[in-house]
């Protein structure tokens, strides 16, 4: 059983005319999976997942996104969402 994470559930990162929502940590909780179990099973670098959780990245590795989407049975927008504030 997954333990409750002490990290924020969703990270908001300002960018250009809007912001990105990084929702991976929330998704782990929703699916009742631990970050470490997914990292080990899918052979993903721990630091890459940490950056993806917190929005501390400059590039998105599509291989990692694909592995996460397959394991978590989700779409990319369930992991990362861009909100354009100009269109709100």
PDB file as gemmi writes it, atoms N, CA and C in Angstrom:
CRYST1    1.000    1.000    1.000  90.00  90.00  90.00 P 1                      
ATOM      1  N   UNK A   1       0.834  -1.182   0.000  1.00  0.00           N  
ATOM      2  CA  UNK A   1       0.000   0.000   0.000  1.00  0.00           C  
ATOM      3  C   UNK A   1       0.876   1.241   0.000  1.00  0.00           C  
ATOM      4  N   UNK A   2       0.495   2.226  -0.789  1.00  0.00           N  
ATOM      5  CA  UNK A   2       1.280   3.452  -0.905  1.00  0.00           C  
ATOM      6  C   UNK A   2       1.144   4.298   0.353  1.00  0.00           C  
ATOM      7  N   UNK A   3       2.271   4.881   0.756  1.00  0.00           N  
ATOM      8  CA  UNK A   3       2.238   5.808   1.881  1.00  0.00           C  
ATOM      9  C   UNK A   3       1.881   7.190   1.374  1.00  0.00           C  
ATOM     10  N   UNK A   4       1.260   7.983   2.228  1.00  0.00           N  
ATOM     11  CA  UNK A   4       0.919   9.347   1.854  1.00  0.00           C  
ATOM     12  C   UNK A   4       2.213  10.140   1.681  1.00  0.00           C  
ATOM     13  N   UNK A   5       2.332  10.838   0.584  1.00  0.00           N  
ATOM     14  CA  UNK A   5       3.532  11.597   0.278  1.00  0.00           C  
ATOM     15  C   UNK A   5       3.551  12.901   1.064  1.00  0.00           C  
ATOM     16  N   UNK A   6       4.734  13.332   1.445  1.00  0.00           N  
ATOM     17  CA  UNK A   6       4.849  14.619   2.120  1.00  0.00           C  
ATOM     18  C   UNK A   6       5.194  15.735   1.135  1.00  0.00           C  
ATOM     19  N   UNK A   7       5.264  15.415  -0.148  1.00  0.00           N  
ATOM     20  CA  UNK A   7       5.483  16.431  -1.170  1.00  0.00           C  
ATOM     21  C   UNK A   7       4.158  17.081  -1.537  1.00  0.00           C  
ATOM     22  N   UNK A   8       4.229  18.266  -2.117  1.00  0.00           N  
ATOM     23  CA  UNK A   8       3.023  18.897  -2.633  1.00  0.00           C  
ATOM     24  C   UNK A   8       2.386  17.977  -3.661  1.00  0.00           C  
ATOM     25  N   UNK A   9       1.088  18.059  -3.812  1.00  0.00           N  
ATOM     26  CA  UNK A   9       0.389  17.204  -4.772  1.00  0.00           C  
ATOM     27  C   UNK A   9       0.504  17.741  -6.195  1.00  0.00           C  
ATOM     28  N   UNK A  10       0.446  19.068  -6.347  1.00  0.00           N  
ATOM     29  CA  UNK A  10       0.533  19.691  -7.668  1.00  0.00           C  
ATOM     30  C   UNK A  10       1.464  20.892  -7.552  1.00  0.00           C  
ATOM     31  N   UNK A  11       2.406  20.992  -8.480  1.00  0.00           N  
ATOM     32  CA  UNK A  11       3.330  22.130  -8.513  1.00  0.00           C  
ATOM     33  C   UNK A  11       2.944  23.042  -9.671  1.00  0.00           C  
ATOM     34  N   UNK A  12       2.904  24.332  -9.400  1.00  0.00           N  
ATOM     35  CA  UNK A  12       2.551  25.340 -10.405  1.00  0.00           C  
ATOM     36  C   UNK A  12       3.808  26.135 -10.737  1.00  0.00           C  
ATOM     37  N   UNK A  13       4.146  26.197 -12.039  1.00  0.00           N  
ATOM     38  CA  UNK A  13       5.349  26.903 -12.484  1.00  0.00           C  
ATOM     39  C   UNK A  13       4.954  27.921 -13.541  1.00  0.00           C  
ATOM     40  N   UNK A  14       5.189  29.206 -13.237  1.00  0.00           N  
ATOM     41  CA  UNK A  14       4.867  30.285 -14.173  1.00  0.00           C  
ATOM     42  C   UNK A  14       5.762  30.196 -15.399  1.00  0.00           C  
ATOM     43  N   UNK A  15       5.174  30.516 -16.556  1.00  0.00           N  
ATOM     44  CA  UNK A  15       5.914  30.451 -17.811  1.00  0.00           C  
ATOM     45  C   UNK A  15       5.195  31.283 -18.860  1.00  0.00           C  
ATOM     46  N   UNK A  16       5.922  32.148 -19.549  1.00  0.00           N  
ATOM     47  CA  UNK A  16       5.375  32.935 -20.653  1.00  0.00           C  
ATOM     48  C   UNK A  16       4.076  33.618 -20.243  1.00  0.00           C  
ATOM     49  N   UNK A  17       2.962  33.293 -20.872  1.00  0.00           N  
ATOM     50  CA  UNK A  17       1.674  33.935 -20.596  1.00  0.00           C  
ATOM     51  C   UNK A  17       0.744  33.049 -19.777  1.00  0.00           C  
ATOM     52  N   UNK A  18       1.309  32.133 -19.041  1.00  0.00           N  
ATOM     53  CA  UNK A  18       0.487  31.225 -18.257  1.00  0.00           C  
ATOM     54  C   UNK A  18       1.336  30.464 -17.262  1.00  0.00           C  
ATOM     55  N   UNK A  19       0.978  29.230 -17.053  1.00  0.00           N  
ATOM     56  CA  UNK A  19       1.719  28.400 -16.114  1.00  0.00           C  
ATOM     57  C   UNK A  19       1.514  26.919 -16.442  1.00  0.00           C  
ATOM     58  N   UNK A  20       2.468  26.128 -15.973  1.00  0.00           N  
ATOM     59  CA  UNK A  20       2.383  24.680 -16.081  1.00  0.00           C  
ATOM     60  C   UNK A  20       1.954  24.117 -14.744  1.00  0.00           C  
ATOM     61  N   UNK A  21       1.118  23.101 -14.768  1.00  0.00           N  
ATOM     62  CA  UNK A  21       0.771  22.341 -13.581  1.00  0.00           C  
ATOM     63  C   UNK A  21       1.428  20.973 -13.707  1.00  0.00           C  
ATOM     64  N   UNK A  22       2.272  20.637 -12.753  1.00  0.00           N  
ATOM     65  CA  UNK A  22       2.940  19.341 -12.722  1.00  0.00           C  
ATOM     66  C   UNK A  22       2.190  18.479 -11.710  1.00  0.00           C  
ATOM     67  N   UNK A  23       1.488  17.461 -12.207  1.00  0.00           N  
ATOM     68  CA  UNK A  23       0.532  16.716 -11.401  1.00  0.00           C  
ATOM     69  C   UNK A  23       0.933  15.267 -11.138  1.00  0.00           C  
ATOM     70  N   UNK A  24       2.179  14.927 -11.386  1.00  0.00           N  
ATOM     71  CA  UNK A  24       2.611  13.536 -11.270  1.00  0.00           C  
ATOM     72  C   UNK A  24       2.465  13.004  -9.844  1.00  0.00           C  
ATOM     73  N   UNK A  25       2.827  13.789  -8.854  1.00  0.00           N  
ATOM     74  CA  UNK A  25       2.734  13.332  -7.468  1.00  0.00           C  
ATOM     75  C   UNK A  25       1.288  13.034  -7.079  1.00  0.00           C  
ATOM     76  N   UNK A  26       0.379  13.861  -7.529  1.00  0.00           N  
ATOM     77  CA  UNK A  26      -1.045  13.645  -7.289  1.00  0.00           C  
ATOM     78  C   UNK A  26      -1.514  12.359  -7.971  1.00  0.00           C  
ATOM     79  N   UNK A  27      -0.994  12.113  -9.160  1.00  0.00           N  
ATOM     80  CA  UNK A  27      -1.364  10.913  -9.919  1.00  0.00           C  
ATOM     81  C   UNK A  27      -0.875   9.641  -9.223  1.00  0.00           C  
ATOM     82  N   UNK A  28       0.347   9.684  -8.662  1.00  0.00           N  
ATOM     83  CA  UNK A  28       0.848   8.536  -7.897  1.00  0.00           C  
ATOM     84  C   UNK A  28      -0.111   8.212  -6.750  1.00  0.00           C  
ATOM     85  N   UNK A  29      -0.543   9.239  -6.024  1.00  0.00           N  
ATOM     86  CA  UNK A  29      -1.477   9.031  -4.914  1.00  0.00           C  
ATOM     87  C   UNK A  29      -2.809   8.473  -5.410  1.00  0.00           C  
ATOM     88  N   UNK A  30      -3.319   9.046  -6.493  1.00  0.00           N  
ATOM     89  CA  UNK A  30      -4.599   8.609  -7.046  1.00  0.00           C  
ATOM     90  C   UNK A  30      -4.570   7.133  -7.437  1.00  0.00           C  
ATOM     91  N   UNK A  31      -3.453   6.714  -8.028  1.00  0.00           N  
ATOM     92  CA  UNK A  31      -3.310   5.322  -8.486  1.00  0.00           C  
ATOM     93  C   UNK A  31      -2.824   4.392  -7.372  1.00  0.00           C  
ATOM     94  N   UNK A  32      -2.559   4.978  -6.185  1.00  0.00           N  
ATOM     95  CA  UNK A  32      -2.074   4.220  -5.022  1.00  0.00           C  
ATOM     96  C   UNK A  32      -0.769   3.486  -5.325  1.00  0.00           C  
ATOM     97  N   UNK A  33       0.137   4.215  -5.967  1.00  0.00           N  
ATOM     98  CA  UNK A  33       1.461   3.687  -6.290  1.00  0.00           C  
ATOM     99  C   UNK A  33       2.518   4.576  -5.657  1.00  0.00           C  
ATOM    100  N   UNK A  34       3.628   3.979  -5.280  1.00  0.00           N  
ATOM    101  CA  UNK A  34       4.732   4.788  -4.785  1.00  0.00           C  
ATOM    102  C   UNK A  34       5.623   5.186  -5.954  1.00  0.00           C  
ATOM    103  N   UNK A  35       6.248   6.315  -5.803  1.00  0.00           N  
ATOM    104  CA  UNK A  35       7.185   6.799  -6.822  1.00  0.00           C  
ATOM    105  C   UNK A  35       8.296   5.773  -7.032  1.00  0.00           C  
ATOM    106  N   UNK A  36       8.828   5.237  -5.936  1.00  0.00           N  
ATOM    107  CA  UNK A  36       9.943   4.289  -6.041  1.00  0.00           C  
ATOM    108  C   UNK A  36       9.546   3.007  -6.760  1.00  0.00           C  
ATOM    109  N   UNK A  37       8.341   2.502  -6.532  1.00  0.00           N  
ATOM    110  CA  UNK A  37       7.939   1.263  -7.204  1.00  0.00           C  
ATOM    111  C   UNK A  37       7.852   1.460  -8.711  1.00  0.00           C  
ATOM    112  N   UNK A  38       7.366   2.612  -9.139  1.00  0.00           N  
ATOM    113  CA  UNK A  38       7.261   2.908 -10.570  1.00  0.00           C  
ATOM    114  C   UNK A  38       8.652   3.106 -11.173  1.00  0.00           C  
ATOM    115  N   UNK A  39       9.507   3.807 -10.463  1.00  0.00           N  
ATOM    116  CA  UNK A  39      10.876   4.052 -10.935  1.00  0.00           C  
ATOM    117  C   UNK A  39      11.615   2.735 -11.154  1.00  0.00           C  
ATOM    118  N   UNK A  40      11.518   1.832 -10.192  1.00  0.00           N  
ATOM    119  CA  UNK A  40      12.213   0.541 -10.292  1.00  0.00           C  
ATOM    120  C   UNK A  40      11.631  -0.305 -11.418  1.00  0.00           C  
ATOM    121  N   UNK A  41      10.303  -0.422 -11.457  1.00  0.00           N  
ATOM    122  CA  UNK A  41       9.664  -1.270 -12.466  1.00  0.00           C  
ATOM    123  C   UNK A  41       9.926  -0.775 -13.887  1.00  0.00           C  
ATOM    124  N   UNK A  42       9.846   0.532 -14.099  1.00  0.00           N  
ATOM    125  CA  UNK A  42       9.984   1.089 -15.449  1.00  0.00           C  
ATOM    126  C   UNK A  42      11.412   1.532 -15.770  1.00  0.00           C  
ATOM    127  N   UNK A  43      12.347   1.335 -14.816  1.00  0.00           N  
ATOM    128  CA  UNK A  43      13.761   1.692 -15.013  1.00  0.00           C  
ATOM    129  C   UNK A  43      13.923   3.150 -15.428  1.00  0.00           C  
ATOM    130  N   UNK A  44      13.364   4.020 -14.603  1.00  0.00           N  
ATOM    131  CA  UNK A  44      13.426   5.460 -14.834  1.00  0.00           C  
ATOM    132  C   UNK A  44      14.363   6.068 -13.794  1.00  0.00           C  
ATOM    133  N   UNK A  45      15.140   7.049 -14.191  1.00  0.00           N  
ATOM    134  CA  UNK A  45      16.057   7.736 -13.291  1.00  0.00           C  
ATOM    135  C   UNK A  45      15.276   8.495 -12.211  1.00  0.00           C  
ATOM    136  N   UNK A  46      15.658   8.295 -10.953  1.00  0.00           N  
ATOM    137  CA  UNK A  46      14.996   8.937  -9.814  1.00  0.00           C  
ATOM    138  C   UNK A  46      14.970  10.456  -9.955  1.00  0.00           C  
ATOM    139  N   UNK A  47      16.115  11.044 -10.292  1.00  0.00           N  
ATOM    140  CA  UNK A  47      16.203  12.512 -10.385  1.00  0.00           C  
ATOM    141  C   UNK A  47      15.314  13.061 -11.501  1.00  0.00           C  
ATOM    142  N   UNK A  48      15.171  12.331 -12.573  1.00  0.00           N  
ATOM    143  CA  UNK A  48      14.296  12.764 -13.663  1.00  0.00           C  
ATOM    144  C   UNK A  48      12.847  12.831 -13.192  1.00  0.00           C  
ATOM    145  N   UNK A  49      12.431  11.834 -12.427  1.00  0.00           N  
ATOM    146  CA  UNK A  49      11.061  11.825 -11.910  1.00  0.00           C  
ATOM    147  C   UNK A  49      10.873  12.945 -10.891  1.00  0.00           C  
ATOM    148  N   UNK A  50      11.863  13.162 -10.031  1.00  0.00           N  
ATOM    149  CA  UNK A  50      11.777  14.258  -9.059  1.00  0.00           C  
ATOM    150  C   UNK A  50      11.596  15.603  -9.758  1.00  0.00           C  
ATOM    151  N   UNK A  51      12.369  15.838 -10.819  1.00  0.00           N  
ATOM    152  CA  UNK A  51      12.246  17.100 -11.566  1.00  0.00           C  
ATOM    153  C   UNK A  51      10.882  17.205 -12.233  1.00  0.00           C  
ATOM    154  N   UNK A  52      10.365  16.094 -12.701  1.00  0.00           N  
ATOM    155  CA  UNK A  52       9.050  16.077 -13.339  1.00  0.00           C  
ATOM    156  C   UNK A  52       7.935  16.326 -12.318  1.00  0.00           C  
ATOM    157  N   UNK A  53       8.115  15.857 -11.114  1.00  0.00           N  
ATOM    158  CA  UNK A  53       7.134  16.106 -10.053  1.00  0.00           C  
ATOM    159  C   UNK A  53       7.102  17.578  -9.684  1.00  0.00           C  
ATOM    160  N   UNK A  54       8.282  18.177  -9.517  1.00  0.00           N  
ATOM    161  CA  UNK A  54       8.376  19.552  -9.012  1.00  0.00           C  
ATOM    162  C   UNK A  54       8.402  20.613 -10.103  1.00  0.00           C  
ATOM    163  N   UNK A  55       8.464  20.203 -11.360  1.00  0.00           N  
ATOM    164  CA  UNK A  55       8.516  21.179 -12.445  1.00  0.00           C  
ATOM    165  C   UNK A  55       9.869  21.840 -12.563  1.00  0.00           C  
ATOM    166  N   UNK A  56      10.892  21.179 -12.109  1.00  0.00           N  
ATOM    167  CA  UNK A  56      12.252  21.725 -12.138  1.00  0.00           C  
ATOM    168  C   UNK A  56      13.030  21.160 -13.326  1.00  0.00           C  
ATOM    169  N   UNK A  57      12.441  21.277 -14.521  1.00  0.00           N  
ATOM    170  CA  UNK A  57      13.103  20.745 -15.694  1.00  0.00           C  
ATOM    171  C   UNK A  57      13.055  21.759 -16.827  1.00  0.00           C  
ATOM    172  N   UNK A  58      13.946  21.583 -17.757  1.00  0.00           N  
ATOM    173  CA  UNK A  58      13.978  22.473 -18.921  1.00  0.00           C  
ATOM    174  C   UNK A  58      13.576  21.741 -20.194  1.00  0.00           C  
ATOM    175  N   UNK A  59      13.699  20.426 -20.164  1.00  0.00           N  
ATOM    176  CA  UNK A  59      13.297  19.590 -21.299  1.00  0.00           C  
ATOM    177  C   UNK A  59      12.487  18.417 -20.788  1.00  0.00           C  
ATOM    178  N   UNK A  60      11.596  17.960 -21.621  1.00  0.00           N  
ATOM    179  CA  UNK A  60      10.782  16.798 -21.272  1.00  0.00           C  
ATOM    180  C   UNK A  60      11.294  15.601 -22.064  1.00  0.00           C  
ATOM    181  N   UNK A  61      11.623  14.544 -21.367  1.00  0.00           N  
ATOM    182  CA  UNK A  61      12.077  13.305 -22.000  1.00  0.00           C  
ATOM    183  C   UNK A  61      10.844  12.489 -22.370  1.00  0.00           C  
ATOM    184  N   UNK A  62      10.573  12.375 -23.667  1.00  0.00           N  
ATOM    185  CA  UNK A  62       9.365  11.688 -24.122  1.00  0.00           C  
ATOM    186  C   UNK A  62       9.353  10.206 -23.774  1.00  0.00           C  
ATOM    187  N   UNK A  63      10.526   9.590 -23.676  1.00  0.00           N  
ATOM    188  CA  UNK A  63      10.583   8.183 -23.268  1.00  0.00           C  
ATOM    189  C   UNK A  63      10.069   8.018 -21.838  1.00  0.00           C  
ATOM    190  N   UNK A  64      10.452   8.931 -20.969  1.00  0.00           N  
ATOM    191  CA  UNK A  64       9.991   8.878 -19.575  1.00  0.00           C  
ATOM    192  C   UNK A  64       8.492   9.125 -19.506  1.00  0.00           C  
ATOM    193  N   UNK A  65       8.010  10.114 -20.253  1.00  0.00           N  
ATOM    194  CA  UNK A  65       6.572  10.402 -20.276  1.00  0.00           C  
ATOM    195  C   UNK A  65       5.804   9.176 -20.768  1.00  0.00           C  
ATOM    196  N   UNK A  66       6.294   8.535 -21.811  1.00  0.00           N  
ATOM    197  CA  UNK A  66       5.621   7.345 -22.354  1.00  0.00           C  
ATOM    198  C   UNK A  66       5.583   6.220 -21.326  1.00  0.00           C  
ATOM    199  N   UNK A  67       6.696   5.982 -20.647  1.00  0.00           N  
ATOM    200  CA  UNK A  67       6.733   4.938 -19.621  1.00  0.00           C  
ATOM    201  C   UNK A  67       5.740   5.239 -18.504  1.00  0.00           C  
ATOM    202  N   UNK A  68       5.699   6.492 -18.069  1.00  0.00           N  
ATOM    203  CA  UNK A  68       4.776   6.873 -17.003  1.00  0.00           C  
ATOM    204  C   UNK A  68       3.321   6.759 -17.448  1.00  0.00           C  
ATOM    205  N   UNK A  69       3.033   7.225 -18.655  1.00  0.00           N  
ATOM    206  CA  UNK A  69       1.663   7.132 -19.177  1.00  0.00           C  
ATOM    207  C   UNK A  69       1.208   5.682 -19.286  1.00  0.00           C  
ATOM    208  N   UNK A  70       2.095   4.813 -19.738  1.00  0.00           N  
ATOM    209  CA  UNK A  70       1.755   3.391 -19.846  1.00  0.00           C  
ATOM    210  C   UNK A  70       1.515   2.769 -18.481  1.00  0.00           C  
ATOM    211  N   UNK A  71       2.407   3.036 -17.539  1.00  0.00           N  
ATOM    212  CA  UNK A  71       2.286   2.445 -16.204  1.00  0.00           C  
ATOM    213  C   UNK A  71       1.073   2.992 -15.455  1.00  0.00           C  
ATOM    214  N   UNK A  72       0.837   4.306 -15.569  1.00  0.00           N  
ATOM    215  CA  UNK A  72      -0.244   4.946 -14.813  1.00  0.00           C  
ATOM    216  C   UNK A  72      -1.567   4.971 -15.579  1.00  0.00           C  
ATOM    217  N   UNK A  73      -1.551   4.445 -16.795  1.00  0.00           N  
ATOM    218  CA  UNK A  73      -2.748   4.409 -17.643  1.00  0.00           C  
ATOM    219  C   UNK A  73      -3.380   5.801 -17.720  1.00  0.00           C  
ATOM    220  N   UNK A  74      -2.580   6.745 -18.222  1.00  0.00           N  
ATOM    221  CA  UNK A  74      -3.037   8.129 -18.274  1.00  0.00           C  
ATOM    222  C   UNK A  74      -2.562   8.800 -19.560  1.00  0.00           C  
ATOM    223  N   UNK A  75      -2.949  10.044 -19.732  1.00  0.00           N  
ATOM    224  CA  UNK A  75      -2.514  10.862 -20.858  1.00  0.00           C  
ATOM    225  C   UNK A  75      -1.479  11.866 -20.361  1.00  0.00           C  
ATOM    226  N   UNK A  76      -0.733  12.446 -21.281  1.00  0.00           N  
ATOM    227  CA  UNK A  76       0.311  13.398 -20.897  1.00  0.00           C  
ATOM    228  C   UNK A  76      -0.272  14.575 -20.106  1.00  0.00           C  
ATOM    229  N   UNK A  77      -1.487  15.019 -20.454  1.00  0.00           N  
ATOM    230  CA  UNK A  77      -2.077  16.153 -19.744  1.00  0.00           C  
ATOM    231  C   UNK A  77      -2.488  15.796 -18.313  1.00  0.00           C  
ATOM    232  N   UNK A  78      -2.488  14.517 -17.984  1.00  0.00           N  
ATOM    233  CA  UNK A  78      -2.703  14.113 -16.600  1.00  0.00           C  
ATOM    234  C   UNK A  78      -1.432  14.300 -15.774  1.00  0.00           C  
ATOM    235  N   UNK A  79      -0.295  14.399 -16.451  1.00  0.00           N  
ATOM    236  CA  UNK A  79       1.002  14.583 -15.792  1.00  0.00           C  
ATOM    237  C   UNK A  79       1.429  16.047 -15.825  1.00  0.00           C  
ATOM    238  N   UNK A  80       1.340  16.663 -17.021  1.00  0.00           N  
ATOM    239  CA  UNK A  80       1.726  18.069 -17.211  1.00  0.00           C  
ATOM    240  C   UNK A  80       0.605  18.772 -17.964  1.00  0.00           C  
ATOM    241  N   UNK A  81       0.177  19.905 -17.434  1.00  0.00           N  
ATOM    242  CA  UNK A  81      -0.878  20.686 -18.080  1.00  0.00           C  
ATOM    243  C   UNK A  81      -0.413  22.131 -18.210  1.00  0.00           C  
ATOM    244  N   UNK A  82      -0.631  22.733 -19.362  1.00  0.00           N  
ATOM    245  CA  UNK A  82      -0.326  24.152 -19.550  1.00  0.00           C  
ATOM    246  C   UNK A  82      -1.626  24.939 -19.534  1.00  0.00           C  
ATOM    247  N   UNK A  83      -1.663  25.997 -18.744  1.00  0.00           N  
ATOM    248  CA  UNK A  83      -2.831  26.874 -18.663  1.00  0.00           C  
ATOM    249  C   UNK A  83      -2.415  28.237 -19.203  1.00  0.00           C  
ATOM    250  N   UNK A  84      -3.062  28.665 -20.281  1.00  0.00           N  
ATOM    251  CA  UNK A  84      -2.801  29.963 -20.904  1.00  0.00           C  
ATOM    252  C   UNK A  84      -3.697  31.001 -20.237  1.00  0.00           C  
ATOM    253  N   UNK A  85      -3.115  31.892 -19.454  1.00  0.00           N  
ATOM    254  CA  UNK A  85      -3.905  32.883 -18.715  1.00  0.00           C  
ATOM    255  C   UNK A  85      -4.520  33.943 -19.630  1.00  0.00           C  
ATOM    256  N   UNK A  86      -3.948  34.133 -20.799  1.00  0.00           N  
ATOM    257  CA  UNK A  86      -4.506  35.122 -21.730  1.00  0.00           C  
ATOM    258  C   UNK A  86      -5.844  34.672 -22.291  1.00  0.00           C  
ATOM    259  N   UNK A  87      -6.075  33.380 -22.355  1.00  0.00           N  
ATOM    260  CA  UNK A  87      -7.301  32.841 -22.952  1.00  0.00           C  
ATOM    261  C   UNK A  87      -8.366  32.539 -21.912  1.00  0.00           C  
ATOM    262  N   UNK A  88      -8.121  32.898 -20.676  1.00  0.00           N  
ATOM    263  CA  UNK A  88      -9.097  32.630 -19.600  1.00  0.00           C  
ATOM    264  C   UNK A  88     -10.060  33.769 -19.487  1.00  0.00           C  
TER     265      UNK A  88                                                      
END                                                                             
